[in-house]
Amino acid sequence: MIAKPPGLSQIDARMSKCFYITTAIDYVNGQPHLGHAYEKIVTDVIARARRSRGETVFFLTGLDEHGQKVQQAALAEGQSPQAYCDALAKDWQAVAATLNLSHNEFICTTQPRHQQVVQALLSRLHRGGNFYKAEYRGFYSLKEETFLTDKDRRADGTFDPAYGEVVALTEENYYFKLREHQSWLIDYLESNPRFIYPDYRRNEVLGFLKNNVLEDLCISRPSARLTWGIPLPFDPSYVTYVWLDALLNYVSLPAAHGDPAVLEVLPAARGPGSEALALWPADAHVIGKDILKFHAVYWPILLKQLGLALPQQILVHGWWQKDRMKMSKTTGNVVDPVAVIEEWGQDAFRYYVVRELDIGPDGTWTDAGFQARYHAELANGLGNLVNRSLAMLKRYRQGIVTARSDELAPFVTQTVSQALKQLGENRLQAALQTIWGLVNRANQYVDQTAPFKLAKEPAHARRLDEVLYNLAETCRVLAVLLWPFLPTTAANLYAQLGLSEAPDKFAEAAWGRLPAGHTLGAVAPLFPRKDRALK
Ligand code: ME8
């Protein structure tokens, strides 16, 4: 019953540009937590909404697998880094399935198709004179795999404990020249206000660029101390700095699919017989606030130097805490999405994270807040509306839809247009609020019209028909609107309405599609109430 996400074979690839949306690729050796899940769900909602609007969408997510931490962790477990990554990648992919993500591809940075493109792109940048080799004297954070200078010291002279062990280091490396790019990037950000969303994140980047001299970026690590990386094609005694490797996933995947925009700059990257998909430039990169500088400063410069167009938009979300404290594996203060889903269901989790936190600010998870929304908005709100509407249609009209009536049509039509507008602007939280305006209006309609009383009086039979039609049709439209957010629930609701197709086209949100004489399917609660006190 639940429609499968469109795979590659279902993508109409006749070279019309896909709406191409990506997430950050997660560090394979981290624990999938609420923050990772939130980002992927937000991206999934946008991808599904675009598909529902009739657009061809390509949604990419995946894993960042190179680096010292992975190399060390694999060694500590007596495994090869590749075997270690492959085992973890399976777990991450299982989490993606648990979240019901509709991604078209899952990229891992150790895949040969990625590594080959990274090497070809690095050669191109090298030929273009973007790199130079220099000696670095300073400090190095092993934990963050990053160079530090005296500027990074705190007032008391120490480094932030977040950097872990910091060692003095003298090392030759390759650097990417960035200084000459500062002024065009400022101009670009100023003349493209949509490039970074929300606006205050754009201002942050502009503030940084205007008040600092952009330091050249170290793009290598000597293979003498790090082997788990992609060798620099022009000097194999070095591997590529993880961030360059990771950012390039957004174009290596299109190259692997024969994307003409990427192949124009990299003709040699054409894979044998790969089907061509037009993906680049990306329409949206969805990322968290901590990696904004990489995406809003380094990435545009890299792309410009490669001769590739810049992405349309970077959507920057905030960070989740739990109980107003940083989530941390060591203190056990984490929200495990899989555990929540096992207890409360996939769509309850998807609903809560998108309803609770708009794309932009930080949020905090509390179990009580989650359970309160579950009961008030899902069980008593949507669930109750659907259950009593369809149960009454079963009880009073044998589950057969009565003649069309348009009493709620103006409210529904207004809701649909507002929710679709908000979805088009990526205002997902606002769209859910709009949709719940309809849930509440329809529940109020049941209370006001009291169909259970009408049913007792044969003289009110016609009025009862009208009320039941309005309720059933509202439930149908709700399923269509909810599809991007709650795909399982929406499909389940359609099945209860006796509709065999998936509610995955917004065109079906037009009022009055439920024909008289149509028979409902089996009715069952969407969000069972949990009979226990809130924690
Ligand atoms: O940064 N709340 O990987 P990552 C919300 N591999 N979002 C959070 C979060 C939280 N508490 N914790 C993490 C990396 N995230 C790189 C990315 S992309 C070319 C390379 C988000 O596993 C974080 O902001 O540390 C990022 O967008 C994503 O999860 C992956 O984080």
Coordinates of C-alpha atoms and ligand atoms in Angstrom, one line a residue:
M1 CA 0.0 0.0 0.0
I2 CA 2.8 2.4 0.9
A3 CA 4.2 3.8 -2.3
K4 CA 7.9 3.3 -2.8
P5 CA 10.1 6.4 -3.3
P6 CA 10.9 6.8 -6.9
G7 CA 14.2 5.1 -7.8
L8 CA 16.4 5.9 -10.6
S9 CA 14.5 3.9 -13.1
Q10 CA 11.3 5.9 -12.4
I11 CA 13.0 9.2 -13.0
D12 CA 12.1 10.7 -16.3
A13 CA 15.6 11.5 -17.3
R14 CA 14.9 13.0 -20.7
M15 CA 17.5 15.6 -19.9
S16 CA 15.1 18.0 -18.3
K17 CA 16.8 19.5 -15.3
C18 CA 15.8 17.7 -12.1
F19 CA 15.2 19.6 -8.9
Y20 CA 18.4 18.4 -7.2
I21 CA 18.4 18.5 -3.4
T22 CA 21.1 17.2 -1.0
T23 CA 21.8 16.8 2.7
A24 CA 25.1 17.0 4.5
I25 CA 26.8 13.6 4.4
D26 CA 27.2 12.4 7.9
Y27 CA 30.4 11.1 9.5
V28 CA 30.1 7.4 9.2
N29 CA 31.6 6.8 12.7
G30 CA 29.1 9.1 14.5
Q31 CA 25.9 7.9 16.0
P32 CA 22.8 8.7 14.0
H33 CA 20.8 11.0 16.3
L34 CA 18.0 13.5 16.3
G35 CA 20.0 16.2 14.6
H36 CA 21.0 13.9 11.7
A37 CA 17.4 12.6 11.4
Y38 CA 15.9 16.1 11.5
E39 CA 18.0 17.3 8.6
K40 CA 17.2 14.3 6.5
I41 CA 13.4 14.5 7.2
V42 CA 13.3 18.2 6.4
T43 CA 15.0 17.4 3.0
D44 CA 12.7 14.5 2.4
V45 CA 9.6 16.7 3.0
I46 CA 10.9 19.3 0.5
A47 CA 11.7 16.6 -2.0
R48 CA 8.3 14.9 -1.7
A49 CA 6.5 18.2 -1.9
R50 CA 8.3 19.0 -5.1
R51 CA 7.4 15.6 -6.5
S52 CA 3.8 16.1 -5.5
R53 CA 3.9 19.4 -7.5
G54 CA 4.8 17.3 -10.5
E55 CA 8.5 18.2 -10.6
T56 CA 11.2 15.6 -11.3
V57 CA 13.3 15.5 -8.1
F58 CA 16.6 13.9 -7.3
F59 CA 17.4 13.6 -3.6
L60 CA 20.9 12.7 -2.5
T61 CA 22.1 11.8 0.9
G62 CA 25.1 9.7 2.1
L63 CA 28.1 9.3 4.3
D64 CA 31.5 10.9 4.8
E65 CA 33.9 8.0 5.3
H66 CA 37.5 9.2 5.2
G67 CA 39.7 10.7 7.9
Q68 CA 41.9 10.0 10.8
K69 CA 39.1 9.2 13.3
V70 CA 37.8 6.4 11.0
Q71 CA 41.3 5.1 10.4
Q72 CA 42.0 5.0 14.1
A73 CA 38.6 3.5 15.1
A74 CA 39.0 0.7 12.5
L75 CA 42.5 0.0 13.7
A76 CA 41.3 -0.2 17.3
E77 CA 38.7 -2.8 16.3
G78 CA 41.3 -4.7 14.2
Q79 CA 39.4 -4.1 11.0
S80 CA 40.3 -2.6 7.7
P81 CA 38.9 0.9 7.4
Q82 CA 36.8 -0.2 4.4
A83 CA 35.3 -3.1 6.2
Y84 CA 34.6 -0.8 9.2
C85 CA 32.9 1.8 7.0
D86 CA 30.9 -0.8 5.1
A87 CA 29.5 -2.2 8.3
L88 CA 28.5 1.2 9.6
A89 CA 27.1 2.3 6.3
K90 CA 24.6 -0.6 6.5
D91 CA 23.4 0.8 9.9
W92 CA 23.0 4.3 8.5
Q93 CA 21.1 3.1 5.5
A94 CA 18.8 1.2 7.8
V95 CA 18.1 4.4 9.7
A96 CA 17.3 6.2 6.4
A97 CA 14.7 3.4 5.7
T98 CA 13.3 3.8 9.2
L99 CA 12.9 7.5 8.6
N100 CA 11.1 6.6 5.3
L101 CA 13.4 8.9 3.3
S102 CA 12.7 9.0 -0.4
H103 CA 16.3 9.6 -1.5
N104 CA 17.3 8.5 -5.0
E105 CA 20.9 7.8 -4.2
F106 CA 23.0 7.1 -1.2
I107 CA 26.6 8.1 -1.7
C108 CA 29.6 7.0 0.3
T109 CA 32.9 8.8 -0.2
T110 CA 34.9 5.6 -0.4
Q111 CA 33.0 4.5 -3.5
P112 CA 35.3 4.5 -6.6
R113 CA 32.8 6.6 -8.6
H114 CA 33.3 9.4 -6.0
Q115 CA 37.1 9.0 -5.7
Q116 CA 37.7 9.1 -9.4
V117 CA 35.8 12.3 -9.8
V118 CA 37.5 13.9 -6.8
Q119 CA 40.8 13.1 -8.3
A120 CA 39.8 14.5 -11.8
L121 CA 38.5 17.7 -10.2
L122 CA 41.6 18.1 -8.1
S123 CA 43.8 17.7 -11.2
R124 CA 41.8 20.4 -12.9
L125 CA 42.1 22.8 -10.0
H126 CA 45.9 22.0 -9.8
R127 CA 46.3 22.7 -13.6
G128 CA 44.4 26.0 -13.0
G129 CA 47.1 27.1 -10.6
N130 CA 44.9 27.2 -7.5
F131 CA 47.2 25.3 -5.2
Y132 CA 50.7 25.9 -3.8
K133 CA 52.8 23.9 -1.4
A134 CA 54.1 25.5 1.8
E135 CA 55.4 24.7 5.2
Y136 CA 53.1 25.0 8.1
R137 CA 54.3 25.6 11.7
G138 CA 51.7 25.6 14.4
F139 CA 49.3 23.4 16.2
Y140 CA 47.1 20.6 15.2
S141 CA 43.9 19.2 16.8
L142 CA 43.9 15.4 16.3
K143 CA 40.2 15.2 17.3
E144 CA 39.0 17.8 14.9
E145 CA 41.7 17.1 12.3
T146 CA 42.3 20.8 11.9
F147 CA 45.2 23.2 12.1
L148 CA 45.1 25.8 14.9
T149 CA 47.0 29.0 15.4
D150 CA 47.6 31.3 18.4
K151 CA 44.5 33.1 17.3
D152 CA 42.4 30.1 18.3
R153 CA 43.7 30.2 21.9
R154 CA 41.2 31.3 24.6
A155 CA 41.9 34.3 26.8
D156 CA 43.8 32.0 29.3
G157 CA 46.1 30.8 26.5
T158 CA 44.6 27.3 26.3
F159 CA 42.7 25.7 23.4
D160 CA 39.0 24.9 23.7
P161 CA 38.7 21.3 25.1
A162 CA 36.4 20.6 22.1
Y163 CA 39.7 20.4 20.1
G164 CA 40.9 17.5 22.2
E165 CA 44.6 16.9 22.3
V166 CA 46.5 19.7 20.5
V167 CA 50.1 19.0 19.3
A168 CA 52.8 21.3 17.9
L169 CA 53.4 20.5 14.2
T170 CA 55.6 21.5 11.4
E171 CA 54.5 20.0 8.1
E172 CA 54.5 20.7 4.4
N173 CA 51.1 20.7 2.7
Y174 CA 49.1 22.0 -0.2
Y175 CA 47.0 25.1 0.1
F176 CA 44.2 26.5 -1.9
K177 CA 44.5 30.2 -2.7
L178 CA 41.4 31.9 -1.4
R179 CA 42.3 35.6 -0.8
E180 CA 41.6 36.7 -4.3
H181 CA 38.1 35.4 -4.0
Q182 CA 36.9 37.4 -1.1
S183 CA 35.5 40.4 -2.9
W184 CA 33.5 38.6 -5.7
L185 CA 32.0 36.3 -3.0
I186 CA 30.8 39.3 -1.0
D187 CA 29.3 40.8 -4.1
Y188 CA 27.7 37.5 -5.0
L189 CA 26.1 37.1 -1.5
E190 CA 24.9 40.7 -1.6
S191 CA 23.3 40.5 -5.0
N192 CA 21.8 37.0 -4.4
P193 CA 19.8 37.4 -1.2
R194 CA 18.1 34.0 -1.7
F195 CA 21.5 32.1 -1.8
I196 CA 21.6 31.5 1.9
Y197 CA 18.4 30.9 3.9
P198 CA 17.5 32.1 6.4
D199 CA 18.6 35.7 6.0
Y200 CA 20.4 36.0 9.3
R201 CA 22.8 33.2 8.3
R202 CA 23.6 35.1 5.1
N203 CA 24.4 38.2 7.2
E204 CA 26.7 36.0 9.4
V205 CA 28.7 34.9 6.4
L206 CA 28.9 38.5 5.0
G207 CA 30.0 39.7 8.4
F208 CA 32.7 37.1 8.5
L209 CA 33.9 37.9 5.0
K210 CA 33.9 41.7 5.5
N211 CA 35.8 41.6 8.8
N212 CA 38.4 38.9 8.2
V213 CA 41.1 38.2 5.6
L214 CA 40.2 34.8 4.1
E215 CA 43.1 32.4 5.0
D216 CA 44.2 30.0 2.3
L217 CA 42.8 26.6 2.9
C218 CA 45.0 23.6 3.6
I219 CA 43.7 20.9 1.3
S220 CA 46.0 17.9 2.1
R221 CA 47.4 15.7 4.8
P222 CA 50.6 13.7 4.4
S223 CA 49.9 10.1 3.8
A224 CA 52.7 9.3 6.2
R225 CA 50.3 10.1 9.0
L226 CA 46.9 9.6 7.3
T227 CA 46.4 6.9 4.7
W228 CA 42.6 6.8 4.9
G229 CA 41.8 9.4 2.2
I230 CA 41.9 10.1 -1.5
P231 CA 45.5 10.5 -2.8
L232 CA 46.2 13.8 -4.4
P233 CA 46.5 12.9 -8.1
F234 CA 49.5 15.3 -8.6
D235 CA 51.3 14.1 -5.4
P236 CA 50.4 10.7 -4.0
S237 CA 52.4 11.3 -0.9
Y238 CA 49.4 13.3 0.3
V239 CA 45.7 12.6 0.7
T240 CA 42.9 15.0 0.2
Y241 CA 41.6 17.0 3.2
V242 CA 38.3 15.5 4.3
W243 CA 36.2 18.6 3.7
L244 CA 37.3 18.9 0.0
D245 CA 36.6 15.2 -0.5
A246 CA 33.2 15.6 1.3
L247 CA 32.0 18.7 -0.5
L248 CA 32.8 17.2 -3.9
N249 CA 30.2 14.5 -3.3
Y250 CA 27.5 17.0 -4.5
V251 CA 29.1 16.9 -8.0
S252 CA 30.7 13.5 -8.1
L253 CA 27.3 11.9 -8.0
P254 CA 25.9 13.9 -10.9
A255 CA 29.1 13.0 -12.8
A256 CA 28.5 9.3 -12.2
H257 CA 25.1 9.8 -13.8
G258 CA 26.5 11.5 -16.8
D259 CA 25.3 15.0 -15.9
P260 CA 26.1 17.2 -18.9
A261 CA 27.0 20.3 -16.8
V262 CA 29.6 18.4 -14.8
L263 CA 30.9 16.4 -17.8
E264 CA 31.5 19.6 -19.7
V265 CA 34.3 20.5 -17.3
L266 CA 35.3 16.8 -16.8
P267 CA 34.8 14.9 -20.1
A268 CA 37.0 12.1 -18.8
A269 CA 34.6 11.3 -16.0
R270 CA 31.9 9.8 -18.2
G271 CA 31.2 6.4 -16.9
P272 CA 30.6 3.5 -19.3
G273 CA 27.0 3.6 -20.5
S274 CA 25.7 5.6 -17.6
E275 CA 22.3 7.1 -18.1
A276 CA 22.4 10.8 -18.3
L277 CA 20.7 12.9 -15.6
A278 CA 20.7 16.7 -15.6
L279 CA 21.3 17.6 -11.9
W280 CA 23.8 20.3 -11.6
P281 CA 23.6 23.0 -10.3
A282 CA 21.9 21.8 -7.1
D283 CA 18.7 23.5 -6.2
A284 CA 19.2 23.2 -2.5
H285 CA 21.9 22.0 -0.1
V286 CA 20.3 21.4 3.3
I287 CA 22.9 21.7 6.1
G288 CA 23.3 22.5 9.8
K289 CA 24.6 25.9 11.0
D290 CA 28.0 24.5 12.1
I291 CA 29.1 23.7 8.5
L292 CA 27.9 27.0 7.0
K293 CA 31.4 28.4 6.3
F294 CA 32.3 25.3 4.3
H295 CA 29.2 25.6 2.2
A296 CA 28.9 29.3 1.9
V297 CA 32.6 30.3 1.5
Y298 CA 34.8 27.4 0.4
W299 CA 32.2 25.6 -1.8
P300 CA 31.3 28.5 -4.0
I301 CA 35.0 29.4 -4.5
L302 CA 35.8 25.8 -5.4
L303 CA 32.9 25.6 -7.9
K304 CA 33.8 28.9 -9.5
Q305 CA 37.4 27.7 -10.0
L306 CA 36.1 24.5 -11.5
G307 CA 33.9 26.4 -13.9
L308 CA 30.7 25.0 -12.4
A309 CA 27.6 27.0 -11.6
L310 CA 26.9 27.8 -8.0
P311 CA 23.9 26.0 -6.2
Q312 CA 20.7 27.9 -6.1
Q313 CA 20.3 27.8 -2.3
I314 CA 21.8 26.7 0.9
L315 CA 19.2 26.0 3.5
V316 CA 20.7 26.2 7.0
H317 CA 18.9 24.6 9.9
G318 CA 19.6 25.1 13.6
W319 CA 20.8 22.6 16.2
W320 CA 18.7 20.4 18.4
Q321 CA 19.5 20.0 22.1
K322 CA 17.9 17.6 24.5
D323 CA 16.4 19.0 27.7
R324 CA 18.2 22.3 26.9
M325 CA 21.6 20.6 26.9
K326 CA 24.0 19.6 24.2
M327 CA 23.4 16.1 23.0
S328 CA 26.4 13.9 23.9
K329 CA 27.1 10.3 23.7
T330 CA 29.3 10.4 26.7
T331 CA 26.7 11.8 29.0
G332 CA 23.9 9.7 27.4
N333 CA 21.9 12.8 26.7
V334 CA 20.8 11.8 23.1
V335 CA 17.6 11.3 21.3
D336 CA 17.8 8.1 19.3
P337 CA 15.3 8.4 16.4
V338 CA 15.0 4.7 16.0
A339 CA 14.0 4.1 19.6
V340 CA 11.4 6.9 19.4
I341 CA 10.0 5.5 16.2
E342 CA 9.8 2.0 17.6
E343 CA 7.6 3.3 20.4
W344 CA 5.6 6.0 18.7
G345 CA 5.7 5.4 15.0
Q346 CA 7.6 6.8 12.1
D347 CA 5.2 9.6 11.2
A348 CA 4.8 10.7 14.8
F349 CA 8.6 11.4 14.8
R350 CA 8.5 13.0 11.4
Y351 CA 5.6 15.2 12.5
Y352 CA 7.1 16.4 15.7
V353 CA 10.5 17.4 14.4
V354 CA 9.1 19.5 11.5
R355 CA 6.3 21.0 13.5
E356 CA 8.5 21.8 16.5
L357 CA 11.5 23.4 14.7
D358 CA 11.4 25.7 11.7
I359 CA 14.4 25.7 9.4
G360 CA 16.7 28.2 11.1
P361 CA 16.6 28.5 14.9
D362 CA 17.8 26.0 17.4
G363 CA 15.4 23.7 19.2
T364 CA 15.2 21.5 22.2
W365 CA 13.6 18.1 22.5
T366 CA 11.8 17.1 25.6
D367 CA 10.0 13.8 26.0
A368 CA 7.0 15.6 27.5
G369 CA 6.8 18.1 24.6
F370 CA 6.9 15.2 22.1
Q371 CA 4.2 13.3 23.9
A372 CA 2.0 16.4 24.4
R373 CA 2.0 17.1 20.6
Y374 CA 1.4 13.4 19.9
H375 CA -1.7 13.4 22.0
A376 CA -3.1 16.8 21.2
E377 CA -2.3 17.1 17.5
L378 CA -2.0 13.6 16.2
A379 CA -4.2 11.4 18.4
N380 CA -6.9 13.9 19.4
G381 CA -6.5 16.2 16.4
L382 CA -6.0 14.4 13.1
G383 CA -6.6 10.9 14.3
N384 CA -9.9 11.7 16.0
L385 CA -11.1 13.7 13.0
V386 CA -10.4 10.8 10.6
N387 CA -11.6 8.1 12.9
R388 CA -15.0 9.7 13.8
S389 CA -15.7 11.0 10.3
L390 CA -15.1 7.7 8.6
A391 CA -16.7 5.6 11.4
M392 CA -19.9 7.7 11.1
L393 CA -19.9 7.3 7.3
K394 CA -19.7 3.5 8.0
R395 CA -22.3 3.5 10.7
Y396 CA -24.9 5.7 9.1
R397 CA -24.3 5.2 5.4
Q398 CA -22.7 1.7 5.2
G399 CA -19.4 3.4 4.2
I400 CA -20.9 4.7 0.9
V401 CA -20.0 8.3 0.1
T402 CA -23.1 10.5 -0.3
A403 CA -23.8 13.2 -2.8
R404 CA -21.3 16.0 -3.1
S405 CA -21.7 19.0 -0.8
D406 CA -19.5 22.1 -0.7
E407 CA -19.9 23.6 2.7
L408 CA -16.2 23.3 3.7
A409 CA -14.9 23.8 0.2
P410 CA -14.0 27.5 0.5
F411 CA -12.0 26.8 3.8
V412 CA -10.3 23.8 2.3
T413 CA -9.4 25.5 -1.0
Q414 CA -7.9 28.4 1.0
T415 CA -5.9 26.0 3.2
V416 CA -4.6 24.2 0.1
S417 CA -3.4 27.3 -1.6
Q418 CA -1.8 28.7 1.6
A419 CA -0.1 25.4 2.5
L420 CA 1.3 25.0 -1.1
K421 CA 2.6 28.5 -1.1
Q422 CA 4.4 27.9 2.3
L423 CA 5.8 24.6 1.0
G424 CA 7.1 26.4 -2.1
E425 CA 8.9 28.8 0.2
N426 CA 10.3 25.9 2.3
R427 CA 8.3 27.2 5.3
L428 CA 7.5 23.6 6.4
Q429 CA 6.5 24.4 10.0
A430 CA 4.1 27.1 8.8
A431 CA 2.6 24.7 6.2
L432 CA 1.9 22.2 9.0
Q433 CA 0.3 24.9 11.1
T434 CA -2.0 25.8 8.1
I435 CA -2.9 22.2 7.6
W436 CA -3.7 21.8 11.3
G437 CA -6.0 24.9 10.9
L438 CA -8.1 22.7 8.7
V439 CA -7.9 19.7 11.1
N440 CA -9.2 21.9 13.9
R441 CA -11.9 23.5 11.6
A442 CA -13.2 20.1 10.6
N443 CA -13.2 18.8 14.2
Q444 CA -15.1 21.9 15.1
Y445 CA -17.5 21.2 12.2
V446 CA -18.3 17.8 13.7
D447 CA -19.0 19.4 17.1
Q448 CA -21.2 22.1 15.6
T449 CA -23.2 20.0 13.2
A450 CA -23.4 17.0 15.6
P451 CA -24.0 14.3 13.0
F452 CA -24.6 11.7 15.8
K453 CA -27.7 13.8 16.7
L454 CA -28.8 14.3 13.0
A455 CA -28.6 10.5 12.6
K456 CA -31.4 10.0 15.1
E457 CA -33.9 12.1 13.1
P458 CA -34.9 10.7 9.7
A459 CA -36.0 14.3 8.8
H460 CA -32.3 15.3 8.9
A461 CA -31.1 12.6 6.5
R462 CA -30.1 15.1 3.8
R463 CA -28.3 17.3 6.3
L464 CA -26.4 14.3 7.6
D465 CA -25.4 13.4 4.0
E466 CA -24.0 16.9 3.5
V467 CA -22.0 16.8 6.7
L468 CA -20.6 13.3 6.0
Y469 CA -19.5 14.3 2.5
N470 CA -17.8 17.4 3.8
L471 CA -15.9 15.4 6.4
A472 CA -14.9 12.5 4.1
E473 CA -13.7 14.9 1.4
T474 CA -11.8 17.0 3.9
C475 CA -10.0 13.8 5.1
R476 CA -9.1 13.0 1.5
V477 CA -7.6 16.5 0.9
L478 CA -5.8 16.2 4.2
A479 CA -4.2 13.0 3.0
V480 CA -2.9 14.8 -0.1
L481 CA -1.5 17.7 1.8
L482 CA 0.1 15.5 4.4
W483 CA 1.8 13.2 2.0
P484 CA 5.2 15.0 2.0
F485 CA 5.3 15.1 5.8
L486 CA 3.6 11.9 6.9
P487 CA 3.7 9.6 3.9
T488 CA 2.7 6.4 5.7
T489 CA -0.3 8.1 7.4
A490 CA -1.4 9.7 4.2
A491 CA -1.3 6.4 2.3
N492 CA -3.1 4.7 5.2
L493 CA -5.8 7.4 5.2
Y494 CA -6.2 7.0 1.4
A495 CA -6.6 3.3 1.9
Q496 CA -9.2 3.8 4.6
L497 CA -11.0 6.1 2.2
G498 CA -11.0 3.1 -0.2
L499 CA -8.7 4.9 -2.7
S500 CA -6.1 2.6 -4.3
E501 CA -3.7 5.2 -5.7
A502 CA -1.1 7.1 -3.6
P503 CA -2.0 10.6 -2.3
D504 CA 1.2 11.9 -3.9
K505 CA -0.1 14.6 -6.3
F506 CA -1.1 18.0 -5.1
A507 CA -3.4 18.3 -8.1
E508 CA -5.6 15.8 -6.2
A509 CA -6.1 18.4 -3.4
A510 CA -8.8 20.0 -5.5
W511 CA -12.2 19.8 -3.7
G512 CA -14.9 17.4 -4.8
R513 CA -12.9 14.5 -6.2
L514 CA -14.7 11.9 -4.0
P515 CA -17.5 10.6 -6.1
A516 CA -21.0 9.8 -4.8
G517 CA -21.4 6.1 -4.4
H518 CA -17.8 5.4 -3.6
T519 CA -17.2 2.9 -0.9
L520 CA -14.7 3.3 2.0
G521 CA -12.1 0.8 3.0
A522 CA -11.5 -0.6 6.5
V523 CA -11.3 2.0 9.2
A524 CA -8.7 1.9 12.0
P525 CA -7.1 4.5 14.3
L526 CA -4.2 6.4 12.8
F527 CA -2.5 7.4 16.0
P528 CA -3.6 5.3 18.9
R529 CA -3.7 7.1 22.2
K530 CA -1.2 5.8 24.7
D531 CA -2.9 4.9 27.9
R532 CA -0.2 6.1 30.3
A533 CA 0.5 9.3 32.1
L534 CA 2.9 11.7 30.4
K535 CA 6.4 11.4 31.8
Ligands
ME8_1 O1 29.6 17.8 9.5 N1 21.1 19.3 15.6 O2 29.0 15.5 9.5 P1 28.2 15.4 10.9 C1 20.9 19.5 14.3 N2 30.6 15.1 7.4 N3 21.7 19.1 13.3 C2 22.9 18.4 13.7 C3 23.2 18.2 15.0 C4 22.2 18.6 16.0 N4 22.4 18.4 17.3 N5 24.4 17.5 15.0 C5 24.8 17.4 13.7 C6 29.6 16.6 9.0 N6 23.9 17.9 12.9 C7 30.3 16.5 7.7 C8 29.4 17.1 6.6 S1 28.8 17.8 4.1 C9 29.7 17.9 2.6 C10 30.0 17.1 5.2 C11 24.0 18.1 11.5 O3 27.9 13.9 10.9 C12 25.2 18.9 11.0 O4 24.9 20.3 11.2 O5 29.0 16.0 12.0 C13 25.3 18.5 9.6 O6 24.5 19.2 8.7 C14 24.9 17.0 9.6 O7 24.2 16.8 10.9 C15 26.0 16.0 9.6 O8 26.9 16.2 10.7

